[in-house]
Amino acid sequence: MDYTLIQYNVNAWEGRAYKYGMDNLRSMGYPVDGLKFDPELVIRGLIMDKEKGNLVKADRFGYVKRAMHGTRMVSNRTISEIYGRELVDLRNENRWEFLNTLFSVSEAVMYMQMVDRLDEGAIPPQLGPLDYNSLYKVVAKALFRAHVEGRLKAEIVNEPERFVEPDAELPLTLLDQREAGKKLLLITNSDYQYTNKMMQYAYNQFLPNNMDWRDLFDMVIVSARKPEFFQMSHPLYEIVTKDGLMRPCFKANPGGLYCGGSAQMVEQALGVHGDETLYVGDHIYTDVSQSKVHLRWRTALICSELEKEVNALAYGKDHRAKLIELMNQKEVVGDVFNQLRLALQRRNSGREAQTNAATTMDTDELADSMQNLLVLMTRIDQKIAPMLEADGEYFNKRWGYLSRAGLWDKSHLMRQIEKYADIYTSRVSNFLRFTPFMYFRSQAQSLAHDCHSNWFDMSTASFPRSEPVTH
């Protein structure tokens, strides 16, 4: 439901979660005065290194491309020193914490700010010896208390207009699907009272003929305890009153409102199995990964930041084009330099170079040309470096684009999305642009050898002579 069927104002929600979490840290004796919530400090898809107190952005292979220690960005040289011999491995949960969802924003901001306080020696020694890993546990506990104590959700229920971004098209999207004969199911970890109040606010005002949000769904399951919901069976209770009173039951039926249970119960009740179900959620692990791995359900990931990313890519189009042009120039210059280097190597063993131009040059000319090319590559590098650092700043100045790591590669987040989501989009209401009978097919996937490059013709290449290099 959250960030899927209901879109929240991230700064408002996570800002309040941060506030309550910091209050809990303060009550425990931690120095939090002067700290403020900074939503630009982190983005979804980053990974916390709980061993070193770092926040990192990795590419699809797990190589770290950007990093931050505390709230300070780390240089590329330092990244190479720290992570040059290791990859991010999300299976090592004791060390790595993946920011799967927007609900992770407040936790990451809290942790990185408290890393600064730990490094400064500001944390009182009577709180016990702390390393970065134990500090993370303290922060996670404080934020968990903020959620379970109920104050945060009570505030949101009482003033939903502050936290919810209504989408008038979303209820109509579900209505189209239902009227087309699709069976709709709501599975949420939120409790009944919160679910009912928030769905009433977000849906009822946009539904026709005095419909209630419950009329959209063939079954509603609250307090589902995902991801365990997809793997094992918990006791099933039927909610029988508007106040949320429950009674035990042993079988789910269409049209019911339930608490707990399991995905297998859902399949039995609705008469569906495996890939007949499309499960839509915002959490890569709790929603998309587990439903696919254990049940073979089809999956759709909701990633609301995609709208900002698409706009950022449009704004950064010219910047990226200039950067790619410089990269291509460097590649051509570097290739010529390598040919000259090979020519010199072969000459020392009495063999011809790969090109006629290099073969006819004397040794001094080769050396001078190589030196000039090195200077030229250095100047190109000096232009590339700041542009590469700024690439993606329209999305986030620290971390760049959500979906990319470096100029050419995909981020670790996109690798997870490709692995577990059959389809992804920014909001459920995007399905309203299509008929409810649409069959979505993936685009053709390209491989490196699919593209026939126009190779640089070395047989006619000319090389720079020993003229002075101009600025």
CSV table of C-alpha atoms in Angstrom, one decimal:
chain,number,residue,atom,x,y,z
A,1,MET,CA,0.0,0.0,0.0
A,2,ASP,CA,2.6,2.6,1.1
A,3,TYR,CA,4.4,4.3,-1.8
A,4,THR,CA,2.4,2.0,-4.1
A,5,LEU,CA,-1.3,2.5,-3.8
A,6,ILE,CA,-0.7,5.7,-1.7
A,7,GLN,CA,2.0,8.2,-2.7
A,8,TYR,CA,3.5,10.1,0.2
A,9,ASN,CA,5.4,13.3,0.4
A,10,VAL,CA,8.8,11.9,1.1
A,11,ASN,CA,10.2,14.9,2.8
A,12,ALA,CA,7.2,15.2,5.1
A,13,TRP,CA,7.0,11.5,6.1
A,14,GLU,CA,10.7,10.8,6.4
A,15,GLY,CA,11.2,14.2,8.1
A,16,ARG,CA,8.8,13.2,10.9
A,17,ALA,CA,10.2,9.7,11.1
A,18,TYR,CA,13.7,11.3,11.5
A,19,LYS,CA,12.4,13.7,14.2
A,20,TYR,CA,10.9,10.9,16.3
A,21,GLY,CA,14.0,8.7,15.8
A,22,MET,CA,16.3,11.5,16.9
A,23,ASP,CA,14.1,12.2,19.9
A,24,ASN,CA,14.6,8.5,20.9
A,25,LEU,CA,18.4,8.8,20.4
A,26,ARG,CA,18.3,12.0,22.6
A,27,SER,CA,16.4,10.2,25.3
A,28,MET,CA,19.1,7.5,25.2
A,29,GLY,CA,21.8,10.1,25.9
A,30,TYR,CA,23.2,10.5,22.3
A,31,PRO,CA,24.3,14.0,21.1
A,32,VAL,CA,21.8,15.0,18.4
A,33,ASP,CA,21.4,18.7,19.0
A,34,GLY,CA,22.0,20.8,16.0
A,35,LEU,CA,21.3,18.0,13.5
A,36,LYS,CA,18.6,18.5,10.8
A,37,PHE,CA,17.0,16.2,8.3
A,38,ASP,CA,18.6,16.5,4.9
A,39,PRO,CA,16.7,14.5,2.3
A,40,GLU,CA,19.3,15.2,-0.4
A,41,LEU,CA,22.0,13.4,1.6
A,42,VAL,CA,20.9,10.0,0.4
A,43,ILE,CA,18.9,8.3,-2.4
A,44,ARG,CA,17.3,4.9,-2.8
A,45,GLY,CA,19.6,2.2,-4.0
A,46,LEU,CA,22.6,3.2,-2.0
A,47,ILE,CA,24.3,0.7,0.4
A,48,MET,CA,25.4,1.3,4.0
A,49,ASP,CA,28.7,-0.3,4.9
A,50,LYS,CA,28.1,-0.8,8.6
A,51,GLU,CA,31.7,-2.0,9.0
A,52,LYS,CA,33.3,1.2,7.9
A,53,GLY,CA,30.6,3.8,8.5
A,54,ASN,CA,30.3,4.5,4.8
A,55,LEU,CA,27.4,5.0,2.4
A,56,VAL,CA,28.3,3.7,-1.1
A,57,LYS,CA,26.9,3.6,-4.6
A,58,ALA,CA,27.9,0.5,-6.6
A,59,ASP,CA,27.5,-0.5,-10.2
A,60,ARG,CA,25.7,-3.6,-11.3
A,61,PHE,CA,28.8,-5.8,-10.6
A,62,GLY,CA,29.2,-4.5,-7.0
A,63,TYR,CA,32.2,-2.1,-7.7
A,64,VAL,CA,32.0,1.0,-5.6
A,65,LYS,CA,31.8,4.1,-7.7
A,66,ARG,CA,31.0,6.8,-5.2
A,67,ALA,CA,31.2,6.8,-1.4
A,68,MET,CA,30.5,9.0,1.6
A,69,HIS,CA,31.9,8.6,5.1
A,70,GLY,CA,29.6,10.2,7.6
A,71,THR,CA,28.3,13.2,5.7
A,72,ARG,CA,31.5,13.8,3.7
A,73,MET,CA,32.0,12.5,0.2
A,74,VAL,CA,35.1,10.4,-0.3
A,75,SER,CA,37.7,10.9,-3.1
A,76,ASN,CA,38.1,8.4,-5.9
A,77,ARG,CA,41.6,7.6,-4.6
A,78,THR,CA,40.3,6.8,-1.2
A,79,ILE,CA,37.5,4.7,-2.7
A,80,SER,CA,40.2,2.7,-4.6
A,81,GLU,CA,42.2,2.2,-1.4
A,82,ILE,CA,39.2,1.0,0.6
A,83,TYR,CA,37.2,-1.0,-2.0
A,84,GLY,CA,39.7,-1.7,-4.7
A,85,ARG,CA,39.9,-5.4,-3.8
A,86,GLU,CA,36.4,-6.1,-2.8
A,87,LEU,CA,32.8,-6.0,-4.2
A,88,VAL,CA,29.6,-5.2,-2.5
A,89,ASP,CA,27.9,-8.4,-1.6
A,90,LEU,CA,24.3,-7.9,-0.3
A,91,ARG,CA,24.3,-11.5,1.0
A,92,ASN,CA,26.5,-10.4,3.8
A,93,GLU,CA,23.8,-8.7,5.8
A,94,ASN,CA,26.1,-8.2,8.8
A,95,ARG,CA,28.0,-5.6,6.8
A,96,TRP,CA,25.9,-4.3,4.0
A,97,GLU,CA,22.4,-2.7,4.3
A,98,PHE,CA,20.7,-1.9,1.0
A,99,LEU,CA,18.4,1.1,0.8
A,100,ASN,CA,15.5,-0.8,-0.8
A,101,THR,CA,12.7,1.8,-0.3
A,102,LEU,CA,12.1,5.4,0.4
A,103,PHE,CA,11.3,4.4,4.0
A,104,SER,CA,15.1,3.9,4.3
A,105,VAL,CA,15.9,7.6,3.8
A,106,SER,CA,15.4,8.7,7.4
A,107,GLU,CA,17.5,5.8,8.8
A,108,ALA,CA,20.4,6.5,6.4
A,109,VAL,CA,20.4,10.2,7.2
A,110,MET,CA,20.4,9.5,10.9
A,111,TYR,CA,23.2,6.9,10.7
A,112,MET,CA,25.5,9.0,8.6
A,113,GLN,CA,25.1,12.0,10.9
A,114,MET,CA,25.8,9.9,13.9
A,115,VAL,CA,28.9,8.5,12.3
A,116,ASP,CA,30.2,12.1,12.2
A,117,ARG,CA,29.4,12.4,16.0
A,118,LEU,CA,31.2,9.1,16.6
A,119,ASP,CA,34.3,10.2,14.7
A,120,GLU,CA,34.3,13.5,16.6
A,121,GLY,CA,34.3,11.7,19.9
A,122,ALA,CA,31.1,13.4,20.9
A,123,ILE,CA,29.3,10.3,22.0
A,124,PRO,CA,29.6,9.9,25.8
A,125,PRO,CA,31.8,7.0,26.8
A,126,GLN,CA,29.3,5.8,29.4
A,127,LEU,CA,27.1,4.6,26.5
A,128,GLY,CA,29.6,1.9,25.9
A,129,PRO,CA,32.3,1.2,23.3
A,130,LEU,CA,30.8,1.7,19.9
A,131,ASP,CA,32.0,0.8,16.5
A,132,TYR,CA,30.2,1.7,13.2
A,133,ASN,CA,28.3,-1.6,13.2
A,134,SER,CA,27.0,-1.2,16.8
A,135,LEU,CA,26.2,2.4,16.1
A,136,TYR,CA,24.0,1.3,13.2
A,137,LYS,CA,22.1,-1.0,15.6
A,138,VAL,CA,21.4,1.8,18.0
A,139,VAL,CA,20.1,4.0,15.2
A,140,ALA,CA,17.9,1.3,13.7
A,141,LYS,CA,16.5,0.6,17.2
A,142,ALA,CA,15.7,4.2,17.8
A,143,LEU,CA,13.9,4.5,14.4
A,144,PHE,CA,12.1,1.2,14.9
A,145,ARG,CA,10.7,2.5,18.2
A,146,ALA,CA,9.5,5.6,16.4
A,147,HIS,CA,7.4,3.4,14.1
A,148,VAL,CA,6.0,1.0,16.7
A,149,GLU,CA,5.2,3.6,19.4
A,150,GLY,CA,2.4,4.8,17.2
A,151,ARG,CA,3.0,8.6,17.5
A,152,LEU,CA,4.2,8.9,13.9
A,153,LYS,CA,1.3,7.0,12.3
A,154,ALA,CA,-1.2,8.8,14.6
A,155,GLU,CA,0.1,12.1,13.3
A,156,ILE,CA,-0.2,11.0,9.7
A,157,VAL,CA,-3.8,9.7,10.2
A,158,ASN,CA,-4.9,12.9,11.9
A,159,GLU,CA,-3.4,15.1,9.1
A,160,PRO,CA,-3.2,13.0,5.9
A,161,GLU,CA,-3.2,16.1,3.8
A,162,ARG,CA,0.3,16.9,5.1
A,163,PHE,CA,1.7,13.6,4.1
A,164,VAL,CA,-0.3,12.1,1.2
A,165,GLU,CA,0.0,13.2,-2.4
A,166,PRO,CA,-3.5,12.3,-3.8
A,167,ASP,CA,-3.6,10.8,-7.3
A,168,ALA,CA,-7.0,11.1,-8.8
A,169,GLU,CA,-6.1,8.6,-11.6
A,170,LEU,CA,-5.1,5.8,-9.3
A,171,PRO,CA,-8.6,4.7,-8.1
A,172,LEU,CA,-9.8,4.9,-11.7
A,173,THR,CA,-6.9,2.7,-12.8
A,174,LEU,CA,-8.0,0.0,-10.3
A,175,LEU,CA,-11.6,0.5,-11.3
A,176,ASP,CA,-10.7,-0.2,-15.0
A,177,GLN,CA,-8.9,-3.4,-14.0
A,178,ARG,CA,-11.7,-4.6,-11.8
A,179,GLU,CA,-14.4,-3.9,-14.4
A,180,ALA,CA,-12.3,-5.9,-16.9
A,181,GLY,CA,-12.6,-8.9,-14.7
A,182,LYS,CA,-9.3,-8.8,-12.9
A,183,LYS,CA,-9.2,-9.9,-9.3
A,184,LEU,CA,-7.6,-7.2,-7.1
A,185,LEU,CA,-5.9,-7.9,-3.8
A,186,LEU,CA,-4.4,-5.5,-1.3
A,187,ILE,CA,-1.7,-7.0,0.9
A,188,THR,CA,-0.1,-4.6,3.4
A,189,ASN,CA,2.0,-4.8,6.6
A,190,SER,CA,0.1,-1.8,8.0
A,191,ASP,CA,-2.6,-2.5,10.6
A,192,TYR,CA,-6.3,-2.2,9.8
A,193,GLN,CA,-7.0,1.1,11.4
A,194,TYR,CA,-4.2,2.9,9.6
A,195,THR,CA,-5.0,1.1,6.2
A,196,ASN,CA,-8.7,2.0,6.4
A,197,LYS,CA,-8.1,5.7,7.3
A,198,MET,CA,-5.4,6.3,4.6
A,199,MET,CA,-7.3,4.4,1.9
A,200,GLN,CA,-10.4,6.3,2.6
A,201,TYR,CA,-8.6,9.6,2.3
A,202,ALA,CA,-6.7,8.7,-0.8
A,203,TYR,CA,-9.4,6.9,-2.7
A,204,ASN,CA,-13.0,7.6,-1.7
A,205,GLN,CA,-13.0,11.2,-2.9
A,206,PHE,CA,-12.2,10.1,-6.4
A,207,LEU,CA,-14.4,7.0,-6.8
A,208,PRO,CA,-17.8,7.4,-8.6
A,209,ASN,CA,-21.3,6.6,-7.2
A,210,ASN,CA,-20.3,6.8,-3.5
A,211,MET,CA,-18.0,3.7,-3.9
A,212,ASP,CA,-15.8,2.8,-1.0
A,213,TRP,CA,-12.2,1.8,-1.4
A,214,ARG,CA,-13.1,-1.7,-0.2
A,215,ASP,CA,-15.3,-2.1,-3.3
A,216,LEU,CA,-12.2,-2.2,-5.5
A,217,PHE,CA,-10.7,-5.3,-4.0
A,218,ASP,CA,-11.7,-9.0,-4.0
A,219,MET,CA,-9.6,-9.4,-0.8
A,220,VAL,CA,-7.8,-7.2,1.7
A,221,ILE,CA,-5.0,-8.5,4.0
A,222,VAL,CA,-3.5,-6.3,6.7
A,223,SER,CA,-0.7,-6.9,9.1
A,224,ALA,CA,0.6,-9.4,6.5
A,225,ARG,CA,4.1,-9.6,7.9
A,226,LYS,CA,5.9,-9.6,4.6
A,227,PRO,CA,8.3,-11.0,3.5
A,228,GLU,CA,7.4,-14.0,5.7
A,229,PHE,CA,3.9,-13.8,4.2
A,230,PHE,CA,5.3,-15.2,0.9
A,231,GLN,CA,7.3,-18.1,2.6
A,232,MET,CA,5.3,-19.4,5.5
A,233,SER,CA,1.8,-19.4,7.0
A,234,HIS,CA,0.8,-17.3,10.0
A,235,PRO,CA,-2.6,-17.5,11.9
A,236,LEU,CA,-5.4,-16.0,9.9
A,237,TYR,CA,-8.0,-13.7,11.5
A,238,GLU,CA,-11.1,-12.2,9.9
A,239,ILE,CA,-11.8,-8.5,10.7
A,240,VAL,CA,-15.5,-8.4,11.4
A,241,THR,CA,-16.2,-4.9,12.7
A,242,LYS,CA,-15.4,-1.3,11.6
A,243,ASP,CA,-13.4,-1.0,14.8
A,244,GLY,CA,-11.1,-3.8,13.7
A,245,LEU,CA,-12.3,-6.6,16.0
A,246,MET,CA,-11.1,-10.0,14.8
A,247,ARG,CA,-12.0,-13.6,15.1
A,248,PRO,CA,-9.8,-16.7,14.1
A,249,CYS,CA,-10.6,-18.4,10.9
A,250,PHE,CA,-9.0,-21.2,8.9
A,251,LYS,CA,-9.9,-20.3,5.3
A,252,ALA,CA,-9.9,-17.1,3.3
A,253,ASN,CA,-12.8,-16.3,1.0
A,254,PRO,CA,-13.2,-13.8,-1.8
A,255,GLY,CA,-14.5,-10.5,-0.6
A,256,GLY,CA,-13.0,-10.9,2.9
A,257,LEU,CA,-11.0,-8.6,5.1
A,258,TYR,CA,-8.2,-10.5,6.9
A,259,CYS,CA,-5.2,-10.1,9.2
A,260,GLY,CA,-2.2,-12.4,8.7
A,261,GLY,CA,-2.3,-15.6,6.7
A,262,SER,CA,-0.1,-16.5,3.8
A,263,ALA,CA,0.2,-16.1,0.0
A,264,GLN,CA,-0.7,-19.8,-0.4
A,265,MET,CA,-4.1,-19.1,1.3
A,266,VAL,CA,-4.6,-16.2,-1.2
A,267,GLU,CA,-3.9,-18.5,-4.2
A,268,GLN,CA,-6.4,-21.1,-2.9
A,269,ALA,CA,-9.1,-18.6,-2.2
A,270,LEU,CA,-8.9,-16.8,-5.5
A,271,GLY,CA,-8.1,-19.8,-7.6
A,272,VAL,CA,-4.9,-18.5,-9.1
A,273,HIS,CA,-1.4,-19.9,-9.2
A,274,GLY,CA,2.1,-18.7,-10.1
A,275,ASP,CA,2.5,-16.3,-13.0
A,276,GLU,CA,-1.2,-15.7,-13.2
A,277,THR,CA,-0.6,-13.1,-10.5
A,278,LEU,CA,1.0,-9.7,-10.9
A,279,TYR,CA,2.3,-8.4,-7.6
A,280,VAL,CA,2.9,-4.7,-7.4
A,281,GLY,CA,5.1,-3.2,-4.7
A,282,ASP,CA,7.8,-0.6,-3.9
A,283,HIS,CA,10.2,-2.7,-1.9
A,284,ILE,CA,12.7,-4.7,-3.9
A,285,TYR,CA,13.2,-7.4,-1.3
A,286,THR,CA,10.0,-7.5,0.8
A,287,ASP,CA,7.7,-7.2,-2.2
A,288,VAL,CA,9.2,-8.0,-5.5
A,289,SER,CA,12.1,-10.4,-4.8
A,290,GLN,CA,10.3,-12.7,-2.4
A,291,SER,CA,7.0,-13.0,-4.3
A,292,LYS,CA,9.0,-13.9,-7.5
A,293,VAL,CA,11.5,-16.3,-5.8
A,294,HIS,CA,9.0,-18.3,-3.7
A,295,LEU,CA,5.8,-18.1,-5.7
A,296,ARG,CA,6.9,-17.3,-9.3
A,297,TRP,CA,4.4,-14.4,-9.3
A,298,ARG,CA,4.9,-11.8,-11.9
A,299,THR,CA,6.2,-8.6,-10.4
A,300,ALA,CA,6.0,-4.8,-10.9
A,301,LEU,CA,8.1,-2.4,-9.0
A,302,ILE,CA,6.9,1.1,-8.2
A,303,CYS,CA,9.8,3.6,-8.1
A,304,SER,CA,8.4,7.2,-7.9
A,305,GLU,CA,11.8,8.8,-8.3
A,306,LEU,CA,11.8,7.7,-12.0
A,307,GLU,CA,9.8,10.9,-12.8
A,308,LYS,CA,12.6,13.1,-11.4
A,309,GLU,CA,15.2,10.9,-13.1
A,310,VAL,CA,13.6,11.2,-16.5
A,311,ASN,CA,13.5,15.0,-16.2
A,312,ALA,CA,17.1,15.1,-14.9
A,313,LEU,CA,18.2,13.0,-17.9
A,314,ALA,CA,16.5,15.5,-20.2
A,315,TYR,CA,18.1,18.5,-18.6
A,316,GLY,CA,21.5,16.8,-18.6
A,317,LYS,CA,21.3,15.6,-22.2
A,318,ASP,CA,23.7,18.3,-23.6
A,319,HIS,CA,26.1,17.8,-20.8
A,320,ARG,CA,26.2,14.1,-21.3
A,321,ALA,CA,26.6,14.5,-25.1
A,322,LYS,CA,29.7,16.8,-24.5
A,323,LEU,CA,31.1,14.3,-22.0
A,324,ILE,CA,30.7,11.4,-24.4
A,325,GLU,CA,32.4,13.4,-27.1
A,326,LEU,CA,35.4,14.0,-24.9
A,327,MET,CA,35.5,10.3,-23.9
A,328,ASN,CA,35.5,9.4,-27.6
A,329,GLN,CA,38.3,11.8,-28.3
A,330,LYS,CA,40.3,10.4,-25.5
A,331,GLU,CA,39.7,6.9,-26.9
A,332,VAL,CA,40.9,7.8,-30.3
A,333,VAL,CA,44.0,9.6,-29.0
A,334,GLY,CA,44.7,6.7,-26.6
A,335,ASP,CA,44.5,4.2,-29.5
A,336,VAL,CA,47.0,6.2,-31.6
A,337,PHE,CA,49.3,6.4,-28.6
A,338,ASN,CA,49.1,2.6,-28.0
A,339,GLN,CA,49.9,2.0,-31.7
A,340,LEU,CA,53.0,4.1,-31.4
A,341,ARG,CA,54.0,2.3,-28.2
A,342,LEU,CA,53.5,-1.0,-30.0
A,343,ALA,CA,55.5,0.2,-32.9
A,344,LEU,CA,58.4,1.2,-30.6
A,345,GLN,CA,58.2,-2.2,-28.9
A,346,ARG,CA,58.3,-4.1,-32.2
A,347,ARG,CA,61.1,-2.0,-33.6
A,348,ASN,CA,63.3,-3.0,-30.7
A,349,SER,CA,62.8,-6.6,-31.8
A,350,GLY,CA,63.2,-5.9,-35.5
A,351,ARG,CA,59.5,-6.2,-36.5
A,352,GLU,CA,57.3,-3.9,-38.4
A,353,ALA,CA,54.5,-1.9,-36.8
A,354,GLN,CA,50.8,-2.5,-37.4
A,355,THR,CA,50.5,0.6,-39.6
A,356,ASN,CA,52.7,2.0,-42.5
A,357,ALA,CA,52.7,5.5,-40.9
A,358,ALA,CA,54.2,4.1,-37.7
A,359,THR,CA,56.7,2.0,-39.6
A,360,THR,CA,58.1,4.9,-41.5
A,361,MET,CA,58.6,7.1,-38.5
A,362,ASP,CA,62.1,7.2,-36.9
A,363,THR,CA,62.6,6.5,-33.3
A,364,ASP,CA,62.8,10.2,-32.2
A,365,GLU,CA,59.6,11.0,-34.1
A,366,LEU,CA,57.9,8.1,-32.3
A,367,ALA,CA,59.0,9.3,-28.9
A,368,ASP,CA,58.1,13.0,-29.6
A,369,SER,CA,54.6,12.0,-30.9
A,370,MET,CA,54.0,9.8,-27.9
A,371,GLN,CA,54.9,12.7,-25.5
A,372,ASN,CA,52.6,15.1,-27.4
A,373,LEU,CA,49.8,12.5,-27.2
A,374,LEU,CA,50.3,12.1,-23.5
A,375,VAL,CA,50.0,15.8,-23.0
A,376,LEU,CA,46.9,15.9,-25.1
A,377,MET,CA,45.3,13.0,-23.1
A,378,THR,CA,46.1,14.8,-19.8
A,379,ARG,CA,44.3,17.9,-21.0
A,380,ILE,CA,41.3,15.9,-22.1
A,381,ASP,CA,41.3,14.1,-18.7
A,382,GLN,CA,41.3,17.5,-17.0
A,383,LYS,CA,38.1,18.4,-18.9
A,384,ILE,CA,36.5,15.0,-18.3
A,385,ALA,CA,37.0,14.7,-14.6
A,386,PRO,CA,34.8,17.6,-13.4
A,387,MET,CA,32.2,16.8,-16.0
A,388,LEU,CA,32.1,13.2,-14.9
A,389,GLU,CA,31.7,14.3,-11.3
A,390,ALA,CA,28.8,16.6,-12.3
A,391,ASP,CA,27.1,14.0,-14.4
A,392,GLY,CA,23.7,13.4,-12.8
A,393,GLU,CA,23.7,16.4,-10.6
A,394,TYR,CA,20.2,17.4,-11.8
A,395,PHE,CA,19.0,14.3,-9.9
A,396,ASN,CA,21.3,14.5,-6.9
A,397,LYS,CA,24.5,16.5,-6.6
A,398,ARG,CA,26.2,13.9,-4.4
A,399,TRP,CA,25.1,10.6,-6.0
A,400,GLY,CA,24.1,11.4,-9.6
A,401,TYR,CA,21.4,9.4,-11.4
A,402,LEU,CA,19.4,6.8,-9.6
A,403,SER,CA,19.8,4.2,-12.4
A,404,ARG,CA,23.4,4.8,-13.4
A,405,ALA,CA,26.8,4.3,-11.9
A,406,GLY,CA,29.4,6.2,-13.9
A,407,LEU,CA,28.9,7.3,-17.5
A,408,TRP,CA,28.2,3.9,-19.1
A,409,ASP,CA,27.1,1.4,-16.5
A,410,LYS,CA,23.9,0.6,-14.6
A,411,SER,CA,23.6,1.1,-10.8
A,412,HIS,CA,23.3,-1.8,-8.4
A,413,LEU,CA,19.7,-0.7,-7.9
A,414,MET,CA,18.9,-1.2,-11.6
A,415,ARG,CA,20.6,-4.6,-11.5
A,416,GLN,CA,18.2,-5.6,-8.7
A,417,ILE,CA,15.2,-4.2,-10.5
A,418,GLU,CA,16.2,-6.1,-13.7
A,419,LYS,CA,16.7,-9.3,-11.8
A,420,TYR,CA,13.4,-9.3,-9.8
A,421,ALA,CA,10.9,-7.0,-11.5
A,422,ASP,CA,9.2,-8.0,-14.7
A,423,ILE,CA,8.1,-4.4,-15.2
A,424,TYR,CA,8.8,-1.1,-13.4
A,425,THR,CA,7.2,2.3,-13.4
A,426,SER,CA,6.9,5.5,-11.3
A,427,ARG,CA,3.3,5.0,-10.2
A,428,VAL,CA,0.4,2.6,-10.5
A,429,SER,CA,-1.8,5.2,-12.3
A,430,ASN,CA,0.6,5.0,-15.3
A,431,PHE,CA,-1.3,1.8,-16.2
A,432,LEU,CA,-4.3,4.0,-17.0
A,433,ARG,CA,-2.6,5.0,-20.2
A,434,PHE,CA,-3.1,1.4,-21.4
A,435,THR,CA,-6.1,-0.8,-21.6
A,436,PRO,CA,-6.5,-3.4,-18.8
A,437,PHE,CA,-6.0,-6.0,-21.5
A,438,MET,CA,-2.5,-4.9,-22.4
A,439,TYR,CA,0.2,-7.5,-22.5
A,440,PHE,CA,3.6,-5.9,-21.8
A,441,ARG,CA,6.6,-7.2,-23.6
A,442,SER,CA,10.2,-6.4,-22.8
A,443,GLN,CA,12.4,-4.5,-25.2
A,444,ALA,CA,15.0,-6.4,-27.1
A,445,GLN,CA,18.1,-6.8,-25.0
A,446,SER,CA,21.3,-5.7,-26.6
A,447,LEU,CA,24.7,-7.5,-26.3
A,448,ALA,CA,28.1,-6.0,-26.9
A,449,HIS,CA,28.6,-8.0,-30.1
A,450,ASP,CA,25.2,-6.9,-31.5
A,451,CYS,CA,26.6,-3.5,-32.5
A,452,HIS,CA,28.9,-3.3,-35.6
A,453,SER,CA,31.3,-0.4,-34.7
A,454,ASN,CA,33.0,1.7,-37.3
A,455,TRP,CA,36.6,0.8,-36.5
A,456,PHE,CA,39.2,3.4,-36.7
A,457,ASP,CA,41.2,2.7,-39.9
A,458,MET,CA,44.7,2.4,-38.7
A,459,SER,CA,46.1,1.8,-42.2
A,460,THR,CA,45.5,5.5,-43.1
A,461,ALA,CA,46.1,7.0,-39.7
A,462,SER,CA,48.3,10.0,-39.4
A,463,PHE,CA,50.2,10.8,-36.2
A,464,PRO,CA,51.1,14.2,-34.7
A,465,ARG,CA,54.6,15.1,-35.4
A,466,SER,CA,56.9,17.0,-33.0
A,467,GLU,CA,55.3,20.4,-33.4
A,468,PRO,CA,54.9,22.4,-30.2
A,469,VAL,CA,51.6,21.6,-28.3
A,470,THR,CA,49.3,24.7,-28.2
A,471,HIS,CA,46.8,25.5,-25.4
